[in-house]
Each structure stands twice: as C-alpha cells, then as structure tokens.
C-alpha cells in the first residue's frame, strides 16, 4: 500500500494510514469491507463525514478554499 510505505519512510504522523468509511456511518454507511478504504490520517480528518463523491469534488476544487 502506497500510503503505508510513504508513512514508513517519513514517520510523519499526518501520513499515518487510517481506515475511512467511503459512505460515512453518519450517512448510512456500514463497516462492510466494501465500504472501507485506506487514507492518510490527514486526508481522513479533512474528509470528515463527506461521502467519497463529495470529497472528490472538494479535492478537485481545493484551491478555491484557500485565501
């Protein structure tokens, strides 16, 4: 897994692998393996309770959110 190897090289706590719900549990998602993915700790915290679709849209326009 790319995330693990990047973290292993740097030990940066923000790069640590984290398990994320593709469809958040707060929006009806479950703990089924098909609904889980690895993200960095930082990305998981940023994604928060967004669906993967919403998060992908946010990331594609991320510069609009910076001043």
Coordinates of N, CA and C in Angstrom, one line a residue:
X1 N 0.8 -1.2 0.0 CA 0.0 0.0 0.0 C 0.9 1.2 0.0
X2 N 0.7 2.1 -0.9 CA 1.5 3.3 -1.1 C 1.4 4.2 0.2
X3 N 0.3 4.3 0.8 CA 0.2 5.1 2.0 C 1.1 4.6 3.1
X4 N 1.1 3.3 3.3 CA 1.9 2.7 4.3 C 3.4 2.9 4.1
X5 N 3.8 2.7 2.8 CA 5.2 2.9 2.5 C 5.7 4.3 2.6
X6 N 4.8 5.3 2.2 CA 5.2 6.7 2.4 C 5.3 7.0 3.9
X7 N 4.4 6.5 4.7 CA 4.5 6.8 6.1 C 5.7 6.1 6.8
X8 N 5.9 4.9 6.3 CA 7.1 4.1 6.9 C 8.4 4.9 6.7
X9 N 8.5 5.5 5.5 CA 9.7 6.2 5.2 C 9.9 7.5 6.0
X10 N 8.8 8.2 6.2 CA 8.8 9.5 6.8 C 8.5 9.5 8.3
X11 N 7.6 8.6 8.7 CA 7.1 8.6 10.1 C 6.3 9.9 10.4
X12 N 5.9 10.6 9.4 CA 5.1 11.8 9.6 C 3.8 11.4 10.1
X13 N 3.3 11.9 11.3 CA 2.1 11.5 11.9 C 0.8 11.8 11.0
X14 N 0.9 12.8 10.2 CA -0.2 13.1 9.3 C -0.3 12.2 8.1
X15 N 0.8 11.4 7.8 CA 0.8 10.5 6.7 C 0.4 9.1 7.2
X16 N 0.2 8.9 8.5 CA -0.1 7.5 9.0 C -1.4 7.0 8.4
X17 N -1.3 5.7 8.0 CA -2.5 5.1 7.4 C -3.7 5.1 8.3
X18 N -4.9 5.3 7.8 CA -6.1 5.4 8.5 C -7.2 4.8 7.7
X19 N -8.1 4.1 8.4 CA -9.2 3.4 7.7 C -10.4 4.4 7.7
X20 N -11.0 4.6 6.5 CA -12.1 5.5 6.3 C -13.3 4.8 5.7
X21 N -14.5 5.3 6.1 CA -15.7 4.8 5.5 C -16.0 5.6 4.2
X22 N -16.1 4.9 3.1 CA -16.4 5.6 1.8 C -17.7 6.3 1.9
X23 N -18.7 5.6 2.4 CA -20.0 6.2 2.8 C -20.0 6.3 4.3
X24 N -19.9 7.5 4.8 CA -19.8 7.7 6.3 C -21.0 7.0 7.0
X25 N -20.6 6.5 8.2 CA -21.7 5.8 9.0 C -22.8 6.8 9.3
X26 N -22.5 8.1 9.5 CA -23.5 9.1 9.8 C -24.4 9.3 8.6
X27 N -24.1 8.8 7.5 CA -24.9 8.9 6.3 C -25.4 7.6 5.8
X28 N -25.4 6.6 6.7 CA -26.0 5.3 6.3 C -25.0 4.2 5.9
X29 N -23.7 4.6 5.9 CA -22.7 3.6 5.6 C -22.5 2.6 6.7
X30 N -21.9 1.4 6.4 CA -21.7 0.4 7.4 C -20.2 0.0 7.4
X31 N -19.9 -1.0 8.2 CA -18.5 -1.4 8.4 C -18.1 -2.5 7.4
X32 N -18.9 -2.8 6.4 CA -18.6 -3.8 5.4 C -17.2 -3.4 4.7
X33 N -16.4 -4.4 4.4 CA -15.1 -4.2 3.8 C -15.3 -3.4 2.5
X34 N -16.4 -3.5 1.8 CA -16.6 -2.8 0.5 C -16.8 -1.3 0.8
X35 N -17.0 -0.9 2.0 CA -17.2 0.5 2.3 C -16.0 1.1 3.1
X36 N -14.9 0.4 3.1 CA -13.7 0.9 3.8 C -12.6 1.1 2.8
X37 N -11.8 2.1 3.1 CA -10.6 2.4 2.3 C -9.5 2.9 3.2
X38 N -8.3 2.9 2.8 CA -7.2 3.5 3.5 C -6.9 4.9 2.9
X39 N -6.8 5.8 3.9 CA -6.4 7.2 3.6 C -5.3 7.6 4.6
X40 N -4.6 8.6 4.3 CA -3.7 9.1 5.3 C -4.6 9.7 6.4
X41 N -4.0 9.8 7.6 CA -4.7 10.3 8.8 C -5.2 11.7 8.4
X42 N -4.4 12.5 7.8 CA -4.7 13.9 7.5 C -5.9 14.0 6.5
X43 N -5.9 13.1 5.5 CA -7.0 13.2 4.5 C -8.3 12.7 5.1
X44 N -8.2 11.7 6.0 CA -9.3 11.1 6.7 C -10.0 12.2 7.5
X45 N -9.2 13.0 8.3 CA -9.7 14.1 9.1 C -10.3 15.2 8.2
X46 N -9.7 15.5 7.1 CA -10.3 16.5 6.2 C -11.6 16.1 5.6
X47 N -11.6 14.8 5.2 CA -12.8 14.3 4.6 C -14.0 14.3 5.6
X48 N -13.7 14.0 6.8 CA -14.7 14.0 7.9 C -15.9 13.2 7.5
X49 N -17.1 13.7 7.5 CA -18.3 13.0 7.2 C -18.8 13.2 5.8
X50 N -17.9 13.5 4.9 CA -18.3 13.7 3.5 C -18.3 12.3 2.8
X51 N -19.2 12.2 1.8 CA -19.2 10.9 1.0 C -17.9 11.0 0.1
X52 N -17.5 9.9 -0.4 CA -16.3 9.9 -1.3 C -16.6 10.8 -2.5
X53 N -17.8 10.8 -3.0 CA -18.1 11.6 -4.2 C -18.0 13.1 -3.8
X54 N -18.5 13.5 -2.7 CA -18.4 14.9 -2.2 C -16.9 15.3 -2.0
X55 N -16.1 14.4 -1.4 CA -14.7 14.6 -1.1 C -13.9 14.8 -2.4
X56 N -14.2 13.9 -3.4 CA -13.5 14.0 -4.7 C -13.8 15.4 -5.3
X57 N -15.0 15.9 -5.2 CA -15.4 17.2 -5.8 C -14.6 18.3 -5.0
X58 N -14.5 18.2 -3.7 CA -13.8 19.1 -2.9 C -12.3 19.2 -3.3
X59 N -11.7 18.0 -3.4 CA -10.3 17.9 -3.8 C -10.1 18.5 -5.2
X60 N -11.0 18.3 -6.1 CA -10.7 18.8 -7.4 C -10.8 20.3 -7.5
X61 N -11.4 20.9 -6.5 CA -11.5 22.4 -6.4 C -10.9 23.0 -5.2
X62 N -9.9 22.3 -4.7 CA -9.3 22.6 -3.4 C -8.7 24.0 -3.3
X63 N -8.2 24.5 -4.4 CA -7.6 25.8 -4.4 C -8.6 26.9 -4.2
X64 N -9.8 26.7 -4.5 CA -10.9 27.7 -4.2 C -11.1 27.9 -2.7
X65 N -10.7 27.0 -1.9 CA -10.9 27.1 -0.5 C -9.8 27.8 0.3
X66 N -8.7 28.2 -0.4 CA -7.6 28.8 0.2 C -7.6 30.3 -0.2
X67 N -7.3 31.2 0.7 CA -7.2 32.6 0.5 C -5.8 33.0 0.1

